[in-house]
Amino acid sequence: MPKLALIATVEVAPEKRDQALSLLSAHGARSLRDEPGTLNFEILVPREDAAKLLIYEVYQNDAAFEAHRNARSIAQFREESAGLGIKISAARCTPAA
């Protein structure tokens, strides 16, 4: 199975972006540490839009992504960010190379 890349857009109120960034950073570190199929988890901070964060994730395959979706770290992130009004949309991609 090919690798799976995920491009996610995180929408959050500008005054809550730093808090969301901190929680996402901790989630990404846990995912890379605890989930062998998580290969990359990078958060990008748009310079012109204080209400968004972008995430670039790469997984070994679709099964590794499903394991990530069901892992404790994502549940922890959801619990910790529940009051921030975060909206996440994502596109699943197959890397060309």
Coordinates of N, CA, C and O in Angstrom, one line a residue:
M1 N 0.8 -1.2 0.0 CA 0.0 0.0 0.0 C 0.9 1.2 0.0 O 1.9 1.3 0.7
P2 N 0.5 2.3 -0.7 CA 1.2 3.5 -0.8 C 1.1 4.3 0.5 O 0.1 4.1 1.3
K3 N 2.0 5.2 0.7 CA 1.9 6.1 1.9 C 0.7 7.0 1.7 O 0.2 7.2 0.6
L4 N 0.2 7.5 2.8 CA -0.9 8.4 2.8 C -0.4 9.7 3.4 O 0.2 9.8 4.5
A5 N -0.7 10.8 2.7 CA -0.4 12.2 3.2 C -1.7 12.8 3.5 O -2.7 12.6 2.8
L6 N -1.7 13.6 4.5 CA -2.9 14.4 4.9 C -2.5 15.8 5.0 O -1.5 16.2 5.6
I7 N -3.3 16.7 4.3 CA -3.2 18.1 4.4 C -4.4 18.6 5.2 O -5.5 18.4 4.6
A8 N -4.2 19.1 6.4 CA -5.4 19.6 7.1 C -5.3 21.1 7.4 O -4.3 21.7 7.6
T9 N -6.5 21.7 7.3 CA -6.7 23.1 7.7 C -7.4 23.2 9.0 O -8.5 22.6 9.2
V10 N -6.8 23.9 10.0 CA -7.4 24.0 11.3 C -7.9 25.5 11.4 O -7.1 26.4 11.3
E11 N -9.2 25.7 11.6 CA -9.7 27.0 11.8 C -10.0 27.2 13.2 O -10.6 26.4 13.9
V12 N -9.5 28.4 13.7 CA -9.6 28.7 15.2 C -9.7 30.2 15.3 O -9.1 30.9 14.5
A13 N -10.3 30.7 16.3 CA -10.3 32.1 16.6 C -8.9 32.6 16.8 O -8.1 31.9 17.4
P14 N -8.5 33.8 16.2 CA -7.2 34.2 16.2 C -6.6 34.3 17.7 O -5.5 34.0 17.9
E15 N -7.4 34.7 18.6 CA -7.0 34.8 20.0 C -6.7 33.4 20.7 O -6.1 33.4 21.7
K16 N -7.2 32.4 20.0 CA -7.0 31.0 20.5 C -6.0 30.2 19.7 O -5.7 29.1 20.0
R17 N -5.4 30.8 18.7 CA -4.5 30.1 17.8 C -3.3 29.6 18.6 O -2.9 28.4 18.4
D18 N -2.7 30.4 19.4 CA -1.5 29.9 20.2 C -1.8 28.7 21.0 O -1.0 27.8 21.1
Q19 N -2.9 28.7 21.7 CA -3.3 27.6 22.5 C -3.5 26.4 21.7 O -3.1 25.3 22.0
A20 N -4.2 26.5 20.5 CA -4.4 25.4 19.6 C -3.1 24.9 19.1 O -2.9 23.7 19.0
L21 N -2.2 25.8 18.8 CA -0.8 25.4 18.3 C -0.1 24.5 19.3 O 0.5 23.5 19.0
S22 N -0.2 25.0 20.6 CA 0.5 24.2 21.6 C -0.1 22.8 21.8 O 0.7 21.8 21.9
L23 N -1.4 22.7 21.7 CA -2.1 21.4 21.9 C -1.7 20.5 20.6 O -1.5 19.3 20.8
L24 N -1.8 21.1 19.5 CA -1.4 20.3 18.2 C 0.0 19.9 18.3 O 0.4 18.7 17.8
S25 N 0.9 20.7 18.7 CA 2.4 20.3 18.8 C 2.6 19.2 19.7 O 3.3 18.2 19.4
A26 N 1.9 19.2 20.9 CA 2.0 18.1 21.8 C 1.4 16.8 21.2 O 2.0 15.7 21.3
H27 N 0.3 16.9 20.5 CA -0.3 15.8 19.9 C 0.6 15.2 18.8 O 0.8 14.0 18.7
G28 N 1.2 16.1 18.0 CA 2.1 15.6 17.0 C 3.3 14.9 17.5 O 3.7 13.8 17.0
A29 N 3.9 15.4 18.6 CA 5.0 14.7 19.3 C 4.6 13.4 19.8 O 5.4 12.4 19.7
R30 N 3.5 13.3 20.4 CA 3.0 12.0 20.9 C 2.8 11.0 19.8 O 3.2 9.8 19.9
S31 N 2.2 11.5 18.7 CA 1.9 10.6 17.5 C 3.2 10.1 16.9 O 3.3 8.9 16.7
L32 N 4.2 10.9 16.8 CA 5.5 10.5 16.2 C 6.2 9.5 17.2 O 6.9 8.6 16.7
R33 N 6.1 9.7 18.5 CA 6.7 8.9 19.5 C 6.0 7.5 19.6 O 6.7 6.5 19.7
D34 N 4.7 7.5 19.6 CA 3.9 6.3 20.0 C 3.3 5.5 18.9 O 2.9 4.4 19.1
E35 N 3.3 6.1 17.7 CA 2.7 5.4 16.6 C 3.7 5.2 15.5 O 4.1 6.1 14.7
P36 N 4.2 3.9 15.4 CA 5.2 3.6 14.4 C 4.9 4.0 12.9 O 5.8 4.3 12.2
G37 N 3.6 4.0 12.6 CA 3.2 4.3 11.2 C 3.1 5.7 10.9 O 2.8 6.1 9.8
T38 N 3.2 6.6 11.9 CA 3.2 8.0 11.7 C 4.6 8.5 11.4 O 5.5 8.4 12.2
L39 N 4.8 8.9 10.1 CA 6.1 9.2 9.6 C 6.5 10.7 9.7 O 7.7 11.1 9.8
N40 N 5.5 11.6 9.6 CA 5.7 13.0 9.6 C 4.5 13.7 10.2 O 3.3 13.3 9.9
F41 N 4.7 14.7 11.0 CA 3.6 15.5 11.5 C 4.1 16.9 11.7 O 4.8 17.3 12.6
E42 N 3.8 17.8 10.7 CA 4.4 19.1 10.7 C 3.2 20.2 10.7 O 2.3 20.0 9.9
I43 N 3.4 21.1 11.6 CA 2.4 22.2 11.7 C 2.9 23.4 11.0 O 4.1 23.8 11.3
L44 N 2.1 24.1 10.2 CA 2.5 25.3 9.5 C 1.7 26.4 9.9 O 0.4 26.3 10.1
V45 N 2.3 27.6 10.2 CA 1.6 28.7 10.7 C 1.5 29.8 9.5 O 2.5 30.4 9.2
P46 N 0.3 30.0 8.9 CA 0.2 31.0 7.9 C 0.6 32.4 8.4 O 0.1 32.8 9.5
R47 N 1.3 33.1 7.6 CA 1.7 34.4 8.0 C 0.6 35.5 7.8 O 0.5 36.5 8.5
E48 N -0.3 35.2 6.9 CA -1.4 36.2 6.6 C -2.7 35.9 7.1 O -3.7 36.6 6.9
D49 N -2.9 34.8 7.9 CA -4.2 34.4 8.4 C -4.1 33.9 9.8 O -3.7 32.7 10.0
A50 N -4.4 34.7 10.8 CA -4.2 34.4 12.2 C -5.3 33.4 12.7 O -5.3 32.9 13.8
A51 N -6.3 33.1 11.8 CA -7.4 32.2 12.2 C -7.2 30.8 11.7 O -8.1 29.9 11.8
K52 N -6.0 30.5 11.1 CA -5.7 29.1 10.6 C -4.4 28.6 11.0 O -3.4 29.3 11.2
L53 N -4.3 27.3 11.0 CA -3.1 26.5 11.1 C -3.2 25.4 10.0 O -4.3 25.0 9.7
L54 N -2.1 25.0 9.5 CA -2.1 23.9 8.5 C -1.3 22.8 9.0 O -0.3 23.0 9.7
I55 N -1.7 21.6 8.8 CA -0.9 20.4 9.2 C -0.6 19.5 8.0 O -1.5 19.2 7.2
Y56 N 0.6 19.1 8.0 CA 1.1 18.1 6.9 C 1.5 16.9 7.7 O 2.4 16.9 8.5
E57 N 0.7 15.8 7.4 CA 1.0 14.5 8.1 C 1.3 13.4 7.0 O 0.7 13.5 5.9
V58 N 2.2 12.5 7.3 CA 2.4 11.4 6.4 C 2.4 10.1 7.2 O 3.0 10.0 8.3
Y59 N 1.7 9.1 6.7 CA 1.5 7.8 7.3 C 2.1 6.7 6.4 O 2.0 6.9 5.2
Q60 N 2.5 5.7 7.0 CA 3.1 4.6 6.3 C 2.1 4.0 5.3 O 2.5 3.6 4.2
N61 N 0.8 4.0 5.6 CA -0.2 3.5 4.7 C -1.6 3.9 5.4 O -1.6 4.5 6.4
D62 N -2.7 3.5 4.7 CA -4.0 3.8 5.2 C -4.2 3.2 6.6 O -4.9 3.8 7.5
A63 N -3.7 2.0 6.8 CA -3.9 1.3 8.1 C -3.2 2.1 9.2 O -3.8 2.2 10.4
A64 N -2.1 2.6 9.0 CA -1.4 3.5 10.0 C -2.2 4.7 10.3 O -2.2 5.1 11.5
F65 N -2.8 5.3 9.3 CA -3.7 6.5 9.6 C -4.9 6.1 10.4 O -5.3 6.8 11.3
E66 N -5.5 4.9 10.1 CA -6.6 4.5 10.9 C -6.2 4.2 12.4 O -6.9 4.5 13.3
A67 N -5.0 3.7 12.5 CA -4.4 3.5 13.9 C -4.3 4.8 14.6 O -4.6 5.0 15.8
H68 N -3.8 5.8 13.9 CA -3.6 7.2 14.4 C -5.0 7.7 14.8 O -5.1 8.3 15.9
R69 N -6.0 7.6 14.0 CA -7.3 8.1 14.3 C -7.9 7.5 15.5 O -8.8 8.1 16.2
N70 N -7.5 6.3 15.9 CA -8.1 5.5 17.0 C -7.1 5.5 18.2 O -7.4 4.9 19.2
A71 N -6.0 6.2 18.1 CA -5.0 6.2 19.2 C -5.4 7.2 20.3 O -6.3 8.0 20.1
R72 N -4.9 7.0 21.4 CA -5.2 7.8 22.6 C -4.8 9.3 22.4 O -5.5 10.1 22.9
S73 N -3.8 9.5 21.7 CA -3.4 10.9 21.5 C -4.4 11.8 20.8 O -4.7 12.9 21.3
I74 N -5.1 11.3 19.8 CA -6.2 12.1 19.2 C -7.3 12.3 20.1 O -7.9 13.4 20.2
A75 N -7.7 11.3 20.9 CA -8.7 11.5 21.9 C -8.3 12.6 23.0 O -9.1 13.4 23.3
Q76 N -7.1 12.5 23.4 CA -6.6 13.5 24.3 C -6.6 14.9 23.7 O -7.1 15.9 24.4
F77 N -6.2 15.0 22.5 CA -6.3 16.3 21.8 C -7.7 16.9 21.7 O -8.0 18.0 22.0
R78 N -8.6 16.0 21.4 CA -10.0 16.4 21.3 C -10.6 16.9 22.7 O -11.3 17.9 22.8
E79 N -10.2 16.2 23.7 CA -10.6 16.5 25.1 C -10.0 17.9 25.5 O -10.8 18.8 26.0
E80 N -8.8 18.1 25.2 CA -8.1 19.3 25.6 C -8.5 20.5 24.8 O -8.5 21.6 25.3
S81 N -8.9 20.3 23.6 CA -9.2 21.4 22.7 C -10.8 21.7 22.6 O -11.2 22.5 21.8
A82 N -11.5 20.9 23.4 CA -13.0 21.0 23.2 C -13.6 22.4 23.3 O -14.5 22.7 22.6
G83 N -13.0 23.3 24.2 CA -13.6 24.6 24.3 C -13.0 25.6 23.4 O -13.4 26.8 23.5
L84 N -12.2 25.2 22.4 CA -11.5 26.2 21.6 C -12.3 26.5 20.3 O -12.0 27.5 19.6
G85 N -13.4 25.8 20.0 CA -14.1 26.0 18.8 C -13.3 25.7 17.5 O -13.5 26.4 16.5
I86 N -12.5 24.7 17.5 CA -11.7 24.4 16.4 C -12.5 23.6 15.3 O -13.3 22.8 15.7
K87 N -12.3 24.0 14.1 CA -12.9 23.3 13.0 C -11.7 22.7 12.1 O -10.8 23.5 11.7
I88 N -11.7 21.4 11.8 CA -10.7 20.8 11.0 C -11.3 20.2 9.7 O -12.2 19.5 9.8
S89 N -10.6 20.5 8.6 CA -11.0 19.9 7.3 C -9.7 19.3 6.8 O -8.6 19.9 7.0
A90 N -9.8 18.2 6.0 CA -8.5 17.6 5.6 C -8.8 17.0 4.2 O -9.9 16.6 3.8
A91 N -7.7 16.8 3.5 CA -7.6 16.1 2.2 C -6.6 15.0 2.3 O -5.5 15.2 2.7
R92 N -7.1 13.8 2.0 CA -6.2 12.7 1.9 C -5.5 12.6 0.6 O -6.2 12.7 -0.5
C93 N -4.2 12.4 0.6 CA -3.4 12.4 -0.7 C -2.5 11.2 -0.8 O -2.0 10.7 0.2
T94 N -2.2 10.9 -2.0 CA -1.1 9.9 -2.2 C 0.1 10.6 -2.7 O 0.0 11.3 -3.8
P95 N 1.2 10.5 -2.0 CA 2.4 11.2 -2.5 C 2.8 10.7 -3.9 O 2.7 9.5 -4.2
A96 N 3.2 11.6 -4.8 CA 3.5 11.3 -6.2 C 4.8 10.5 -6.3 O 5.0 9.8 -7.2
A97 N 5.7 10.8 -5.4 CA 7.0 10.1 -5.4 C 7.2 9.1 -4.3 O 6.7 9.2 -3.3

